Short mmCIF file of C-alpha atoms in Angstrom, two decimals:
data_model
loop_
_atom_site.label_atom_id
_atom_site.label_comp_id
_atom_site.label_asym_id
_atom_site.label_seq_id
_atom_site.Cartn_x
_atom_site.Cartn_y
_atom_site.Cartn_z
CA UNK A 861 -7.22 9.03 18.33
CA UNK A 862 -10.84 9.81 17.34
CA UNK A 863 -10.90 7.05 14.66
CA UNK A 864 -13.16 7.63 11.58
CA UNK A 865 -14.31 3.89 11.47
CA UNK A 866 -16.09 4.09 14.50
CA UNK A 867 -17.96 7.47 14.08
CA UNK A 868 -21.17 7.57 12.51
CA UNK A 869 -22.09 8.36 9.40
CA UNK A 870 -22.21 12.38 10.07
CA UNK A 871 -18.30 12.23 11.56
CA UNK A 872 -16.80 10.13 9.50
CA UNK A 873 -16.37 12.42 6.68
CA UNK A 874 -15.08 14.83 8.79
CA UNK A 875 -12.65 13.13 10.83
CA UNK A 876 -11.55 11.72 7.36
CA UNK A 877 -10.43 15.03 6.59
CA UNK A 878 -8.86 16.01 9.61
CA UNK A 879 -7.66 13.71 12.15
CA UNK A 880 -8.40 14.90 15.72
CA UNK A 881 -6.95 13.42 19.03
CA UNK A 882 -8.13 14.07 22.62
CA UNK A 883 -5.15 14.37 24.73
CA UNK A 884 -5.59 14.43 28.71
CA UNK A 885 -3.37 17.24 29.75
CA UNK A 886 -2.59 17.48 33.65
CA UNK A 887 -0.92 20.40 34.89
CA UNK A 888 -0.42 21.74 38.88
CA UNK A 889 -2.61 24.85 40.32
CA UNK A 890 -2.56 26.57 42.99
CA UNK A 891 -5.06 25.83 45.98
CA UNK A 892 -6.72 27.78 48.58
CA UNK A 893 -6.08 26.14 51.47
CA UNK A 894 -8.78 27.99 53.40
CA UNK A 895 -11.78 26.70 50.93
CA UNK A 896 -10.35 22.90 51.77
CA UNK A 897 -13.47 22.08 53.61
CA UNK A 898 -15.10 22.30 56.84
CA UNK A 899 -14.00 18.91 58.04
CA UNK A 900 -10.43 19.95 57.44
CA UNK A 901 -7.43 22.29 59.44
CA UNK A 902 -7.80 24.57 57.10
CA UNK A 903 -11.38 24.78 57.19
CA UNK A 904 -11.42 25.33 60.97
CA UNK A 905 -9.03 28.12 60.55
CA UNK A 906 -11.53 29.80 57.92
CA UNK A 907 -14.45 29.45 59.91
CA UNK A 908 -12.57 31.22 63.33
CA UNK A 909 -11.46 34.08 60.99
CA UNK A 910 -15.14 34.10 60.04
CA UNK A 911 -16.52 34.26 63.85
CA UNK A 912 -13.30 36.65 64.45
CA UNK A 913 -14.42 38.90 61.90
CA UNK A 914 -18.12 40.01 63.37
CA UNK A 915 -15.89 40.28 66.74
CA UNK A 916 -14.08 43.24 65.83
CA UNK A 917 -16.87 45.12 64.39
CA UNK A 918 -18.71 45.01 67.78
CA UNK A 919 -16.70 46.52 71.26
CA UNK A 920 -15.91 44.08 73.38
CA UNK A 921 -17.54 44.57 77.02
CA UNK A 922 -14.74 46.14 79.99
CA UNK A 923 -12.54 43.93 81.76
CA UNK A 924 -12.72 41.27 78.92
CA UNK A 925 -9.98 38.46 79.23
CA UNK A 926 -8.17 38.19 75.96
CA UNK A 927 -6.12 34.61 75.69
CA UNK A 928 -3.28 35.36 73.41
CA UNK A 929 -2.78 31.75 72.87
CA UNK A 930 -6.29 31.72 71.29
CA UNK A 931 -6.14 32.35 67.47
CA UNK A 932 -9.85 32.83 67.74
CA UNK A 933 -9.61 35.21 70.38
CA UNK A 934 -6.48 37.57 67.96
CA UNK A 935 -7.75 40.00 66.15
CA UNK A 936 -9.20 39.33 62.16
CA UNK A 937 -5.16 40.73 60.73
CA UNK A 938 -3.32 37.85 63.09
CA UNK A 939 -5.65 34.98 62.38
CA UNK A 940 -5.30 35.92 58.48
CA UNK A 941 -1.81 35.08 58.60
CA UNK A 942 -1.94 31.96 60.71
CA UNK A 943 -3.97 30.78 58.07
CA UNK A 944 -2.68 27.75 56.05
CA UNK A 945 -0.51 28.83 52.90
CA UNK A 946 -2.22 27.56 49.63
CA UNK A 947 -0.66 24.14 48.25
CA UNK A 948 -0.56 22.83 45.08
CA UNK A 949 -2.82 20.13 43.44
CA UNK A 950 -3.61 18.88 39.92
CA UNK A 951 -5.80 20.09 37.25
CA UNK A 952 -7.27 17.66 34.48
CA UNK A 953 -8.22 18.66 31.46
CA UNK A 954 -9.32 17.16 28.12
CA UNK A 955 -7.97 18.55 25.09
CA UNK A 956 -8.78 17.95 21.46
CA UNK A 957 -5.89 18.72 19.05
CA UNK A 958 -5.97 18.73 15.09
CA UNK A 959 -3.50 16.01 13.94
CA UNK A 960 -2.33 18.20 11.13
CA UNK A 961 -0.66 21.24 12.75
CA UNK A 962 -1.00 19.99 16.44
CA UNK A 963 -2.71 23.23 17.21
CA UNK A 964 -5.27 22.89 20.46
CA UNK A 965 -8.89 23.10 19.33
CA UNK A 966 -10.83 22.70 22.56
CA UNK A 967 -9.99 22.39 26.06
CA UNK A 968 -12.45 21.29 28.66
CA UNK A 969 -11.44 21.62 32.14
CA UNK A 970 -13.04 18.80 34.86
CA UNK A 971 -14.48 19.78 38.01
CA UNK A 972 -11.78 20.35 41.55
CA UNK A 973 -10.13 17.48 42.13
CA UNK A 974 -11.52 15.20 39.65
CA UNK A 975 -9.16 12.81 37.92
CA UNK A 976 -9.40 11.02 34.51
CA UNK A 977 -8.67 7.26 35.00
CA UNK A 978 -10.40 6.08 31.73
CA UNK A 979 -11.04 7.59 28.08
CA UNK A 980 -12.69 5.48 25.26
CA UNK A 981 -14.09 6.56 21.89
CA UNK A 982 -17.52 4.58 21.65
CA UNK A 983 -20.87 5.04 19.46
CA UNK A 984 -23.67 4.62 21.10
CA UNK A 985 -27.43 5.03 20.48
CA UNK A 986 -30.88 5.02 22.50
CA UNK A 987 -32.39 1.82 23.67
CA UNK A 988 -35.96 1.17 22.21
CA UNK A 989 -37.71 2.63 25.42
CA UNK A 990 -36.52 5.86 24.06
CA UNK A 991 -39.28 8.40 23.14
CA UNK A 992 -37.42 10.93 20.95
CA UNK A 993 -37.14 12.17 17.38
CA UNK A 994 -35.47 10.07 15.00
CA UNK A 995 -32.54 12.33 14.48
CA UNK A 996 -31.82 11.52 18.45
CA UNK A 997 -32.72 8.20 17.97
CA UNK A 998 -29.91 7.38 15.38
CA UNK A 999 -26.50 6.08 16.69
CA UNK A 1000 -23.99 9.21 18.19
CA UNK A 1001 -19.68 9.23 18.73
CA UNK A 1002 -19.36 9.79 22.18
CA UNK A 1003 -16.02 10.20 24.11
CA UNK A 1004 -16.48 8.83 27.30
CA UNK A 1005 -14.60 9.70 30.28
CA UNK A 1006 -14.50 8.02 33.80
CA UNK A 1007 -13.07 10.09 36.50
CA UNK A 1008 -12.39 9.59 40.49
CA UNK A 1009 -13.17 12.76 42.84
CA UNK A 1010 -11.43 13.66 45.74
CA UNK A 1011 -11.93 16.17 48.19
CA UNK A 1012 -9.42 18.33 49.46
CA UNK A 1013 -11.25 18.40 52.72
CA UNK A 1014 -9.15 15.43 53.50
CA UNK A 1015 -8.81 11.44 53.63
CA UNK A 1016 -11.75 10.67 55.33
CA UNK A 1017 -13.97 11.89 52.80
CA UNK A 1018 -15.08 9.13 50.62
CA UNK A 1019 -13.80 9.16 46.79
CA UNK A 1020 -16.76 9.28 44.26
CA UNK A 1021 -16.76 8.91 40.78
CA UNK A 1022 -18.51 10.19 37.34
CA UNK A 1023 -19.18 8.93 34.21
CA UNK A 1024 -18.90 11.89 30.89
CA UNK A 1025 -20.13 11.23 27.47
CA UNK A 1026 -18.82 14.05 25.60
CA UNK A 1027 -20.78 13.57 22.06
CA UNK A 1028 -18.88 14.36 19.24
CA UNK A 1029 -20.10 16.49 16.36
CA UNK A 1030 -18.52 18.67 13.38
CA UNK A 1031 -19.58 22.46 13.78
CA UNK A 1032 -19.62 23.06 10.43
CA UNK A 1033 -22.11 20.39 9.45
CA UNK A 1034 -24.79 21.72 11.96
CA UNK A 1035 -24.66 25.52 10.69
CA UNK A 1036 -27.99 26.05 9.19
CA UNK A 1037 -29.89 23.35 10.57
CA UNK A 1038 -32.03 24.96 14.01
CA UNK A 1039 -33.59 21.96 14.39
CA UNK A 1040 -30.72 19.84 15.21
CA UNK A 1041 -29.03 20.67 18.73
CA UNK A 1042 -25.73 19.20 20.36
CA UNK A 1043 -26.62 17.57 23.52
CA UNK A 1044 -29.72 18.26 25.87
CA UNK A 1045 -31.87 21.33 25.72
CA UNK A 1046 -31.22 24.22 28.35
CA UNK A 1047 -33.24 24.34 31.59
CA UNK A 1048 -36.51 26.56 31.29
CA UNK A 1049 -36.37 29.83 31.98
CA UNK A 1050 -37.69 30.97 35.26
CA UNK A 1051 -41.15 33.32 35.16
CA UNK A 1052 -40.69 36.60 35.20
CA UNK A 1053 -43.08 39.38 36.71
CA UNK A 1054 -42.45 42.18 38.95
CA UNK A 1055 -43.75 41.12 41.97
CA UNK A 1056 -41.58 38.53 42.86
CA UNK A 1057 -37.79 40.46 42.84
CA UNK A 1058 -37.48 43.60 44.47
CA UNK A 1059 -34.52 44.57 42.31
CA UNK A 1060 -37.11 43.99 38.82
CA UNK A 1061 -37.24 46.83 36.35
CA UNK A 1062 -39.93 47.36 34.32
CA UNK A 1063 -41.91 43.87 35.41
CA UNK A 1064 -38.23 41.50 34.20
CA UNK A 1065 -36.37 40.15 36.92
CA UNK A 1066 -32.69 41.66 37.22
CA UNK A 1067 -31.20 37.76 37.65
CA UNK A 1068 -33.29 36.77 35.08
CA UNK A 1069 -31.73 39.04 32.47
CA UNK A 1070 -28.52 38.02 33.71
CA UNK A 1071 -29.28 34.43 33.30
CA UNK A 1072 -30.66 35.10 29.75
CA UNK A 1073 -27.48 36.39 28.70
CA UNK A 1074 -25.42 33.81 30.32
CA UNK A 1075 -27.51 31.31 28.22
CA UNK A 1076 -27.13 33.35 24.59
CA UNK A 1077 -23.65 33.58 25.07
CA UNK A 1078 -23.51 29.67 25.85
CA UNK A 1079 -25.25 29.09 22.99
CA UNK A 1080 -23.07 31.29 20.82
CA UNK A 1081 -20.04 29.38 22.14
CA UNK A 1082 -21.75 25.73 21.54
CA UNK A 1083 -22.19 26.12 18.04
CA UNK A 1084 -18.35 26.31 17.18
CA UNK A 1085 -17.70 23.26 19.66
CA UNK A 1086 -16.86 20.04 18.28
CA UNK A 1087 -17.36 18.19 21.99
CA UNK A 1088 -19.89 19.18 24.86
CA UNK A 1089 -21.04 16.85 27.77
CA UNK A 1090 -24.53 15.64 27.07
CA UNK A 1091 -24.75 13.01 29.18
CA UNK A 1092 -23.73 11.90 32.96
CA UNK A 1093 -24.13 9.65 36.32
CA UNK A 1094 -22.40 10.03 39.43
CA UNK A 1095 -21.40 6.82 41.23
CA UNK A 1096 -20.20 5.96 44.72
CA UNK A 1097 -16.94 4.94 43.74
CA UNK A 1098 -14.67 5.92 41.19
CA UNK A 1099 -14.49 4.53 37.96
CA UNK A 1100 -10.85 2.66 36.48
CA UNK A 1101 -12.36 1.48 33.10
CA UNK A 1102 -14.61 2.00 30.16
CA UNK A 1103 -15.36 0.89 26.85
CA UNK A 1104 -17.90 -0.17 24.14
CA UNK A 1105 -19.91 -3.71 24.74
CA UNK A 1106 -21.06 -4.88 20.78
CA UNK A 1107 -22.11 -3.16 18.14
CA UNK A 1108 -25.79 -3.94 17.41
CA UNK A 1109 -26.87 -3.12 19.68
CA UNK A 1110 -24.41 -1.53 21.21
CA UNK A 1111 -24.17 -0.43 25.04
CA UNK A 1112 -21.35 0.80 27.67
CA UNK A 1113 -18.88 -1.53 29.54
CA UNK A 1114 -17.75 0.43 33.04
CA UNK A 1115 -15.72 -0.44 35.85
CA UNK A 1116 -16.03 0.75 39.33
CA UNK A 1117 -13.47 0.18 42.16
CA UNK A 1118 -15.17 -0.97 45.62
CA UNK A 1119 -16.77 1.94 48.00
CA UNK A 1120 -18.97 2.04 51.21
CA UNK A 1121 -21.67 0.58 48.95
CA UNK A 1122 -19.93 -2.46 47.40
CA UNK A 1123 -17.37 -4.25 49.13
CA UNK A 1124 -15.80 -6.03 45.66
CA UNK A 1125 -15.37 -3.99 42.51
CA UNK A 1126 -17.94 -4.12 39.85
CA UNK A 1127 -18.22 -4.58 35.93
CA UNK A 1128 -21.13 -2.27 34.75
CA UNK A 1129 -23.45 -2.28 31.47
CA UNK A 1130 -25.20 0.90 30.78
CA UNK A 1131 -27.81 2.01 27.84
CA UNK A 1132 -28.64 5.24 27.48
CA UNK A 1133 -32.07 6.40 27.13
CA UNK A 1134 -33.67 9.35 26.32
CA UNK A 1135 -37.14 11.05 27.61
CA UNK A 1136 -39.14 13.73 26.69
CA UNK A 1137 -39.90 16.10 29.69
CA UNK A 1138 -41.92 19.43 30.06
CA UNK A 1139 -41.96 21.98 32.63
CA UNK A 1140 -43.68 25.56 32.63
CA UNK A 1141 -44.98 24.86 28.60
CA UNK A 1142 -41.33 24.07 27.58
CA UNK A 1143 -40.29 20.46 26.16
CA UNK A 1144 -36.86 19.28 27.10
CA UNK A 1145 -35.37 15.77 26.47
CA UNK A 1146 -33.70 14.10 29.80
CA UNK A 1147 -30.82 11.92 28.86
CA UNK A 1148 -29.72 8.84 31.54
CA UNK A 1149 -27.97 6.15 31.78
CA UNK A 1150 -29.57 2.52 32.37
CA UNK A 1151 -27.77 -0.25 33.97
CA UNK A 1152 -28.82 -3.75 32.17
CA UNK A 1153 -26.10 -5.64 34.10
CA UNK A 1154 -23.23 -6.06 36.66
CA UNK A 1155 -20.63 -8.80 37.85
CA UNK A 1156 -18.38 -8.91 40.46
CA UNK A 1157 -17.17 -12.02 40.86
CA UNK A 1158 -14.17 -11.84 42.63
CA UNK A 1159 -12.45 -8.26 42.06
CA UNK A 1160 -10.36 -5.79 43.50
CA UNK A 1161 -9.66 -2.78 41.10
CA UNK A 1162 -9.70 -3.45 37.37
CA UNK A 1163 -7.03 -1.52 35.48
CA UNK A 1164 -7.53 -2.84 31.89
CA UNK A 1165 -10.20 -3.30 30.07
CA UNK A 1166 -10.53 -5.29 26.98
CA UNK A 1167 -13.52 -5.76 24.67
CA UNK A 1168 -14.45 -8.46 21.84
CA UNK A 1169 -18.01 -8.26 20.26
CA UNK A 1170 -19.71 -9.64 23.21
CA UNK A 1171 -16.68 -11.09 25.47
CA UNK A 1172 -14.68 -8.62 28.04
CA UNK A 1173 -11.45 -9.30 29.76
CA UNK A 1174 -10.80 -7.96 32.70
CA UNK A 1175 -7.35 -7.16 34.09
CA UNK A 1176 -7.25 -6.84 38.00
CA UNK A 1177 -4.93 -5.56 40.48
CA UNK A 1178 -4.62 -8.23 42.28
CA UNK A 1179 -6.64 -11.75 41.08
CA UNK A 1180 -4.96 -11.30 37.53
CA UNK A 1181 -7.22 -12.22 34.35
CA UNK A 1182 -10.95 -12.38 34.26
CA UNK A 1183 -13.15 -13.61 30.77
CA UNK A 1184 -16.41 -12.53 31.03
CA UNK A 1185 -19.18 -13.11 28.23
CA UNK A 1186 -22.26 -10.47 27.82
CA UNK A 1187 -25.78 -12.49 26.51
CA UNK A 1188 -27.74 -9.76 25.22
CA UNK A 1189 -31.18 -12.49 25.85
CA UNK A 1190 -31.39 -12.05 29.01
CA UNK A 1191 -28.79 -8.69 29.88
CA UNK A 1192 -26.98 -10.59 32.11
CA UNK A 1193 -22.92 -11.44 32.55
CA UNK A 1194 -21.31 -14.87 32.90
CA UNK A 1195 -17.79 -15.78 34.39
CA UNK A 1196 -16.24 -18.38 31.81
CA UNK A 1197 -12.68 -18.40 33.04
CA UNK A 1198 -9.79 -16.72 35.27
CA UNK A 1199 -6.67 -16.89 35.31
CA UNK A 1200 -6.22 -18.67 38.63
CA UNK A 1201 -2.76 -17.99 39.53
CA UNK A 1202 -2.62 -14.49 41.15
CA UNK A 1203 -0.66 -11.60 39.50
CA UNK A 1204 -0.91 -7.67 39.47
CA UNK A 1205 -2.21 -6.57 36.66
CA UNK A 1206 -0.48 -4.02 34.74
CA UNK A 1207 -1.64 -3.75 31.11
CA UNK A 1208 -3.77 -5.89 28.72
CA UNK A 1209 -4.76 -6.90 25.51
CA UNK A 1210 -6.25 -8.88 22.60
CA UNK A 1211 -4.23 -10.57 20.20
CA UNK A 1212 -5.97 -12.02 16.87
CA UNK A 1213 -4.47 -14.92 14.87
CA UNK A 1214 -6.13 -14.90 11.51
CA UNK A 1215 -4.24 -17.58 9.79
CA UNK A 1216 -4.09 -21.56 9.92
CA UNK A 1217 -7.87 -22.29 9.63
CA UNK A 1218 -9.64 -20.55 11.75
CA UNK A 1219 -9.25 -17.43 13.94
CA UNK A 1220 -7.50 -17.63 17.73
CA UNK A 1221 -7.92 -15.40 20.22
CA UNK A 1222 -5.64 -14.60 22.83
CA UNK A 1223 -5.56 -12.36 25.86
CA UNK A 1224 -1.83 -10.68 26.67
CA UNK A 1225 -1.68 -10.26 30.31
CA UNK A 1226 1.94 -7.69 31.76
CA UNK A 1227 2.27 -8.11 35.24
CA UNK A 1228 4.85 -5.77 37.51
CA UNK A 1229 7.55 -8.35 37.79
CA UNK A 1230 8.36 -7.77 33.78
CA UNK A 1231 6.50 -11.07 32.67
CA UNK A 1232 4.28 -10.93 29.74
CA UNK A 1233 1.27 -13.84 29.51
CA UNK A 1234 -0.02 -15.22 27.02
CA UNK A 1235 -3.54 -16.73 28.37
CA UNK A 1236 -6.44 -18.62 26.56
CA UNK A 1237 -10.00 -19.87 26.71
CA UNK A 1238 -9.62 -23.65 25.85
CA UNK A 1239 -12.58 -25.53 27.61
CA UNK A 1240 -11.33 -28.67 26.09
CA UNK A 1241 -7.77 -28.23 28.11
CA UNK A 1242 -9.01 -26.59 31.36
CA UNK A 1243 -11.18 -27.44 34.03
CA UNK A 1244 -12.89 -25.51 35.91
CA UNK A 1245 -13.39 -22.19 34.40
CA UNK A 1246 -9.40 -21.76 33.79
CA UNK A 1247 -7.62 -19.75 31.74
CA UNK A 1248 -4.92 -21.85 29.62
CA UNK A 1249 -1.43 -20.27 29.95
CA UNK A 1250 -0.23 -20.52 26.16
CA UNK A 1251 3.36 -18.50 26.61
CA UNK A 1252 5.37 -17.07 28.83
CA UNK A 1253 7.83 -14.29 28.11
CA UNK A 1254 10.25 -12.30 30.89
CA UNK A 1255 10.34 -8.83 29.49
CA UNK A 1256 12.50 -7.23 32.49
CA UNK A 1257 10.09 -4.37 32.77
CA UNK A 1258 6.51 -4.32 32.97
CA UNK A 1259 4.69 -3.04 29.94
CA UNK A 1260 2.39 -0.44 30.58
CA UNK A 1261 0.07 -0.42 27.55
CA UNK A 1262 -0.57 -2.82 24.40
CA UNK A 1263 -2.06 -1.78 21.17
CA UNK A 1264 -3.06 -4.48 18.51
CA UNK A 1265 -2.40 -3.48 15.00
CA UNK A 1266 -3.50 -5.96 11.98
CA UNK A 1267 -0.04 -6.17 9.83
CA UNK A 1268 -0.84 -5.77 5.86
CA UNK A 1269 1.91 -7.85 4.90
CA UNK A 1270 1.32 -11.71 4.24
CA UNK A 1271 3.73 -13.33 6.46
CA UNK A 1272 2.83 -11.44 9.61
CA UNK A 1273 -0.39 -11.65 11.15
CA UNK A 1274 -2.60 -9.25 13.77
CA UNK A 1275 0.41 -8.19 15.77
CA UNK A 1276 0.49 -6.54 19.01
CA UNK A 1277 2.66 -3.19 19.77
CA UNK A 1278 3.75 -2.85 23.96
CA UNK A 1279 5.36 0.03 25.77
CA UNK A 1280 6.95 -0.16 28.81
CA UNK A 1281 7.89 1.75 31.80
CA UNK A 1282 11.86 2.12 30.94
CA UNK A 1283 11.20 3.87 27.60
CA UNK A 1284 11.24 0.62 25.63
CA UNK A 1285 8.81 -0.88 23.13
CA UNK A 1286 8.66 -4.37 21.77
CA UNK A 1287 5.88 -6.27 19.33
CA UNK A 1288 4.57 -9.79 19.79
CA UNK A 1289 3.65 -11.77 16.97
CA UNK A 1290 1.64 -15.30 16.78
CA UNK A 1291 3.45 -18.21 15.05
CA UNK A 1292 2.03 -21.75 13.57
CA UNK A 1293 3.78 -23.79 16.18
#
């Protein structure tokens, strides 16, 4: 749910009006087995039908020794069909829907076999090393997306990941105004002249004209768009969480699981920054990502994320709970406690107890054996940097998600909403005792 309380000033208004989700929609496709990769089967069997190809356009020399058994040596018709049949794989795709009549606004396909593992609504502006104008400079609604790649070539590829801001912006509110643009500017175009391309008419390169119009009709489509990718970074690994760190200022909370590069998995901090660039008389401004920050201190794969102002819990796998605090003096992250008993991680979450003097905080940790935790940073009870187990509860199925909601009524407090796996749902509230 793209909620209106976190959007700037320029979205609220409109989100106000009409409620928009983005929905991750997967769906199967077929595949071309024969564009799987070189270091595949089905690669192999591409490039002989390549090689096999050029063979029958030439005569073959007299007394030639054909091996039948030799789908390289069969003619171009019999290594077609030995080819591998195409197989089906998933398609991910991000869709924004109007809460109103449910009807599908936008859809934005990923890239081949990329896969959504995290989605989080966050508003985010430049750092102060910035140099652009000040309507860039001012704070932007972003939907960020973390995805995992893999190849279809096969396993022994290595799985990478990428990290999509998709900036959110009404349509309607930008009509008129040609200095304002959605996202970065296009690429320059490339000189034209007829000396260069032997296919130019009239001193304009043919692709050129073809890339002009690709551009204009781009441009046409943009301005109706409510989302468009402005800014992204490809990692080594693939990326399991993300979220918003603070609010003033405010920066990007990532997870990556371990690759080649990094043996443990890693909690990321990101700013973004923006530059101006120029190339060929033609100003452009370069958006990137920044990293302030990183811990990983001991984890496997995070699968929940949870943010509060400046503290971040951090549900693993396999070494349970993690309570991490962000100093914005010197950007740097510090391990105050885990949850030293181990436990996989299913789902987590915050849960806020306003009442009694004073506010509590405490982290709801669902494991796969149906348990739900009830964990706490108490110095004063613990020793050494461990979490204090508050509550224990045996669900009978592990939850897979938790959602606080603050209650409006007196008697209950900030409550927190679970699903689980079976179908069944279930809310946890704190109590004086």
């Amino acid at each position: 749910f793209l909620d209106p309380s976190i959007a700037d000033p320029g979205l609220k208004e409109s989100l106000e009006k009409r409620p928009l989700f983005a929905i991750l929609v997967v769906h199967d496709e077929l595949i071309d087995a024969t564009q799987a990769g070189h270091d595949s089967l089905a690669g192999s069997y591409a490039q002989r039908a390549k090689d096999l190809k050029g063979r029958d356009e030439r005569e073959m020399p007299a007394g030639d020794y054909v091996d039948k058994d030799d789908p390289a040596a069969l003619p171009s018709t019999t290594a077609s069909r030995a080819s591998l049949p195409p197989f089906v794989g998933e398609r991910h795709e991000i869709w924004l829907v109007d809460g109103r009549s449910w009807e599908v606004v936008e859809r934005h396909p990923l890239r081949d076999g990329e896969k959504v593992n995290a989605m989080s609504m966050v508003k985010l502006e430049p750092n102060k090393a910035s140099k652009c104008s000040d309507y860039e400079r001012s704070a932007k609604t972003y939907l960020a997306v973390g995805t995992g790649i893999t190849s279809i070539a096969g396993e022994d590829v290595l799985s990478t990941g990428r990290l999509a801001l998709f900036e959110i912006s009404d349509p309607k509110s930008r009509q008129g105004e040609s200095d304002v643009a959605l996202g970065p500017a296009l690429p320059p175009p490339k000189p034209t002249g007829g000396g260069g391309d032997p296919m130019a008419v009239d001193g304009v390169d043919a692709d050129t004209e073809a890339e002009k119009a690709a551009k204009e009709k781009q441009k046409e489509k943009e301005k109706s768009q409510w989302m468009r990718v402005t800014v992204e970074k490809s990692f080594h690994s693939t990326i399991t969480a993300v979220s918003q760190l603070g609010r003033n200022p405010a920066h990007l909370a990532l997870c990556t699981s371990p690759s080649d590069h990094f043996a443990n998995a890693q909690l990321q901090v990101f700013d973004i920054q923006f530059d101006e660039e120029t190339t060929a008389g033609v100003s452009t401004t370069k958006r990137t990502l920044e990293q302030l920050g990183f811990f990983d201190d001991p984890l496997m794969y995070v699968v929940s994320m949870q943010v509060l102002k400046n503290f971040i819990c951090l549900g693993d796998i396999r070494n349970s709970m993690h309570f991490v605090n962000w100093r914005e003096a010197d950007n740097s992250l510090q391990l105050l406690a885990r949850d030293r008993s181990r436990c996989d991680v299913m789902a987590s979450g915050i849960m806020l107890d306003d009442g009694g003097g004073g506010v509590t905080v405490g982290m709801l940790v669902s494991d796969d054996l149906g348990n739900l935790r009830v964990m706490q940073y108490r110095p004063d009870l613990s020793q050494g940097k461990t979490l204090n187990r508050a509550a224990d509860f045996h669900l009978g199925t592990p939850a897979s998600t938790i959602i606080p909601v603050k209650s409006k009524r007196a008697l209950i407090r900030t409550a927190s909403h679970f699903g689980s796996l079976d179908g069944s749902a279930g809310v946890i509230v704190p109590t004086d005792k």
